[in-house]
Amino acid sequence: MFDVVTGGAGFIGSHLVDTLVAQGNEVLVIDSLCAGRRETIARHIDDYKVRLVQMDLLEDGWQEHLEGADRMFHLAADPDVRQSAVNPFPTMQNNIMATYRILEAMRLHNIPELVFTSTSTVYGDAAVIPTPENYTPLEPISVYGASKLACEALISSYCHSFGMKTWIFRFANIIGARSGHGVITDFIRKLNENPAELEILGDGKQTKSYLEVHECIAAMLYATGKAKGTVNTFNIGSEDWIDVKSIAEIVTEEMHLPTTKFRFTGGERGWVGDVPKMQLSVEKIKGLRWKPQIGSRESVRLAVRDLLKER
Ligand code: NAD
C-alpha cells in the first residue's frame, strides 16, 4: 500500500505516519514544515521507510511524486481556530485552496481514496448534544469551522463526480505528545513563564470532549477498513467531556504547582468562534464496533504527562 500523508510532520500526522510505517506501508509525506517538525518522522526517513517532500501545497512540484499512490491522507491545514478570526486569509488558503489542489492532483493521478481530517467546529453551537453526524443546520461560528465544512463539500462533489471514495473524520479535541497548539500546550507554556498565576480564557466552564491521539489514529484506520460508501463521515471523540478549569487543575497538579492562582478573562467563550459546549456522538463509529478506550479526563492526564516529558 502506498500512502501519501499531507501534514505528516505535524502533531496528528506524525502519529499516523508511525502507524502506517508499522503496518509496512510505503509512505510519502508532503509538509511545508510551517508548523510541523522534521524530527517527528526523522527516524523513518533515516530508515528509508518515509520520503519527505518539503513543499507548500499552494506551490507546484509536489504533484510529480504522487504516481502510483493508493490513498491520500490529507491532514495539512491551518488548525488554529482563534487565529482564523484574527486573519481569515491563511485559513482560506491552507484549508480550502490546499484541499482543492489536493483533489485536482488526485483526479489527475487517479488516486481513488481520500481520508480527510475535519472538525467538530462544523456543527457550530449545536442544539443537540452529543451531536450526531446527521445534525443540521450546519452553521459553523468560526472561520476555521466554515473552511473545513467547505472542504467537506468540495470533497463530496469530487467523489461523486470522479469516482473517488472518502472518509471524513470530524474530530473532537485531539491531544497528546508532539501537539503544538490547544489548551494544554497553552497552559504549560504560560505556567513555564509564570508559575504563580495562570490566565484562563473565558470563564473556565467551557466543556468539551478530548481524545488521546493514539485512540484517534486507531479509530480512523479502523473506520477506513470497515465503511465502504462513497462519502463516509464519522465523528471521532470520547464519550464524555471535561471543563477547562478541570484541565487547568490537572496541568498544575502534574507540574507540581499547588499554589498557582487561576485568573479568568471571563465570558462563556474563550475567544471569537469558541464553542462553549462540545460533545460529539460516537454512536455511528461504535456501530462499526469501535469504541474509545479512555475518556476525556484520562486523555488529558496522559497528554499532559507526555507533553511535560518533551520540555
Ligand atoms: P498541526 O499544525 O500539528 O499539523 C498540520 C501540518 O500541516 C503541519 O505539519 C504543517 O507544517 C502542515 N501544513 C500546514 N499548511 C500547509 C501547506 N499549505 N502545505 C504543506 N504543509 C502544510 O495540526 P494537527 O493538530 O496535527 O492537525 C492535523 C489535522 O487535523 C488538521 O487538518 C486539523 O484541522 C485537523 N484537526 C485537528 C484537531 C486537533 O484537536 N488537533 C481537531 C480537529 C481537526
Short mmCIF file of C-alpha atoms and ligand atoms in Angstrom, two decimals, residues 6-14 29-37 40 53-59 62 74-80 90 93-95 98 116-121 144 148 169-175 178-182 210-211 213, ligand 1:
data_model
loop_
_atom_site.label_atom_id
_atom_site.label_comp_id
_atom_site.label_asym_id
_atom_site.label_seq_id
_atom_site.Cartn_x
_atom_site.Cartn_y
_atom_site.Cartn_z
CA THR A 6 -0.04 15.70 3.84
CA GLY A 7 0.83 17.41 7.12
CA GLY A 8 2.66 14.21 8.08
CA ALA A 9 5.29 16.06 10.11
CA GLY A 10 2.62 17.73 12.27
CA PHE A 11 1.08 16.55 15.52
CA ILE A 12 -1.61 14.07 14.37
CA GLY A 13 0.10 13.41 11.02
CA SER A 14 3.35 12.19 12.57
CA VAL A 29 4.89 12.87 3.49
CA ILE A 30 4.19 16.27 1.98
CA ASP A 31 4.67 19.02 4.54
CA SER A 32 5.96 22.59 4.28
CA LEU A 33 7.14 22.35 7.92
CA CYS A 34 5.42 25.69 8.56
CA ALA A 35 4.13 24.14 11.80
CA GLY A 36 5.39 20.56 11.62
CA ARG A 37 8.88 19.36 12.57
CA THR A 40 8.90 13.83 14.44
CA VAL A 53 8.72 16.27 0.21
CA GLN A 54 9.13 19.58 1.98
CA MET A 55 6.83 21.80 -0.04
CA ASP A 56 3.86 24.07 0.39
CA LEU A 57 0.69 22.58 -1.12
CA LEU A 58 -0.08 26.03 -2.52
CA GLU A 59 3.00 25.76 -4.75
CA TRP A 62 4.83 18.00 -5.11
CA HIS A 74 -4.98 14.98 3.79
CA LEU A 75 -4.15 16.48 7.19
CA ALA A 76 -2.21 19.61 6.22
CA ALA A 77 -4.20 22.64 7.31
CA ASP A 78 -4.13 25.73 9.42
CA PRO A 79 -5.75 24.30 12.57
CA ASP A 80 -5.86 27.48 14.65
CA PRO A 90 -4.28 31.80 5.80
CA GLN A 93 -5.54 29.32 1.60
CA ASN A 94 -4.19 26.43 3.69
CA ASN A 95 -7.56 24.77 4.18
CA ALA A 98 -4.96 23.45 -0.49
CA PHE A 116 -9.81 13.89 5.43
CA THR A 117 -9.49 15.36 8.92
CA SER A 118 -12.45 17.62 9.64
CA THR A 119 -13.65 19.00 12.93
CA SER A 120 -16.44 19.29 15.48
CA THR A 121 -16.49 23.04 14.72
CA TYR A 144 -11.89 27.64 10.66
CA LYS A 148 -13.49 22.70 6.92
CA PHE A 169 -13.47 12.41 10.25
CA ARG A 170 -14.90 15.17 12.42
CA PHE A 171 -12.56 15.27 15.38
CA ALA A 172 -13.22 16.43 18.93
CA ASN A 173 -10.11 17.94 20.59
CA ILE A 174 -7.25 15.57 19.85
CA ILE A 175 -4.40 15.78 22.34
CA ARG A 178 4.03 16.48 19.83
CA SER A 179 0.96 18.71 19.94
CA GLY A 180 1.95 22.29 19.17
CA HIS A 181 -1.36 24.04 19.86
CA GLY A 182 -4.50 23.86 22.01
CA TYR A 210 -10.93 15.33 24.41
CA LEU A 211 -9.34 12.23 22.93
CA VAL A 213 -4.07 10.92 19.73
P1 NAD B 1 -0.50 20.59 13.00
O1 NAD B 1 -0.41 22.05 12.82
O2 NAD B 1 0.37 19.94 14.02
O3 NAD B 1 -0.27 19.85 11.62
C1 NAD B 1 -0.57 20.44 10.38
C2 NAD B 1 0.61 20.17 9.46
O4 NAD B 1 0.31 20.67 8.16
C3 NAD B 1 1.90 20.85 9.92
O5 NAD B 1 2.95 19.90 9.92
C4 NAD B 1 2.14 21.95 8.88
O6 NAD B 1 3.53 22.18 8.68
C5 NAD B 1 1.45 21.37 7.66
N1 NAD B 1 0.92 22.38 6.72
C6 NAD B 1 0.07 23.39 7.00
N2 NAD B 1 -0.20 24.10 5.90
C7 NAD B 1 0.49 23.51 4.88
C8 NAD B 1 0.61 23.77 3.49
N3 NAD B 1 -0.03 24.79 2.90
N4 NAD B 1 1.40 22.96 2.74
C9 NAD B 1 2.08 21.91 3.31
N5 NAD B 1 2.01 21.63 4.63
C10 NAD B 1 1.22 22.42 5.40
O7 NAD B 1 -2.06 20.28 13.30
P2 NAD B 1 -2.76 18.95 13.85
O8 NAD B 1 -3.36 19.27 15.16
O9 NAD B 1 -1.88 17.78 13.71
O10 NAD B 1 -3.97 18.82 12.83
C11 NAD B 1 -3.98 17.90 11.74
C12 NAD B 1 -5.32 17.97 11.05
O11 NAD B 1 -6.38 17.59 11.95
C13 NAD B 1 -5.70 19.35 10.53
O12 NAD B 1 -6.36 19.20 9.29
C14 NAD B 1 -6.65 19.89 11.58
O13 NAD B 1 -7.52 20.84 11.05
C15 NAD B 1 -7.37 18.61 11.98
N6 NAD B 1 -7.95 18.68 13.32
C16 NAD B 1 -7.16 18.72 14.42
C17 NAD B 1 -7.75 18.76 15.68
C18 NAD B 1 -6.92 18.76 16.94
O14 NAD B 1 -7.52 18.74 18.03
N7 NAD B 1 -5.60 18.78 16.89
C19 NAD B 1 -9.14 18.78 15.81
C20 NAD B 1 -9.91 18.76 14.66
C21 NAD B 1 -9.32 18.69 13.43
#
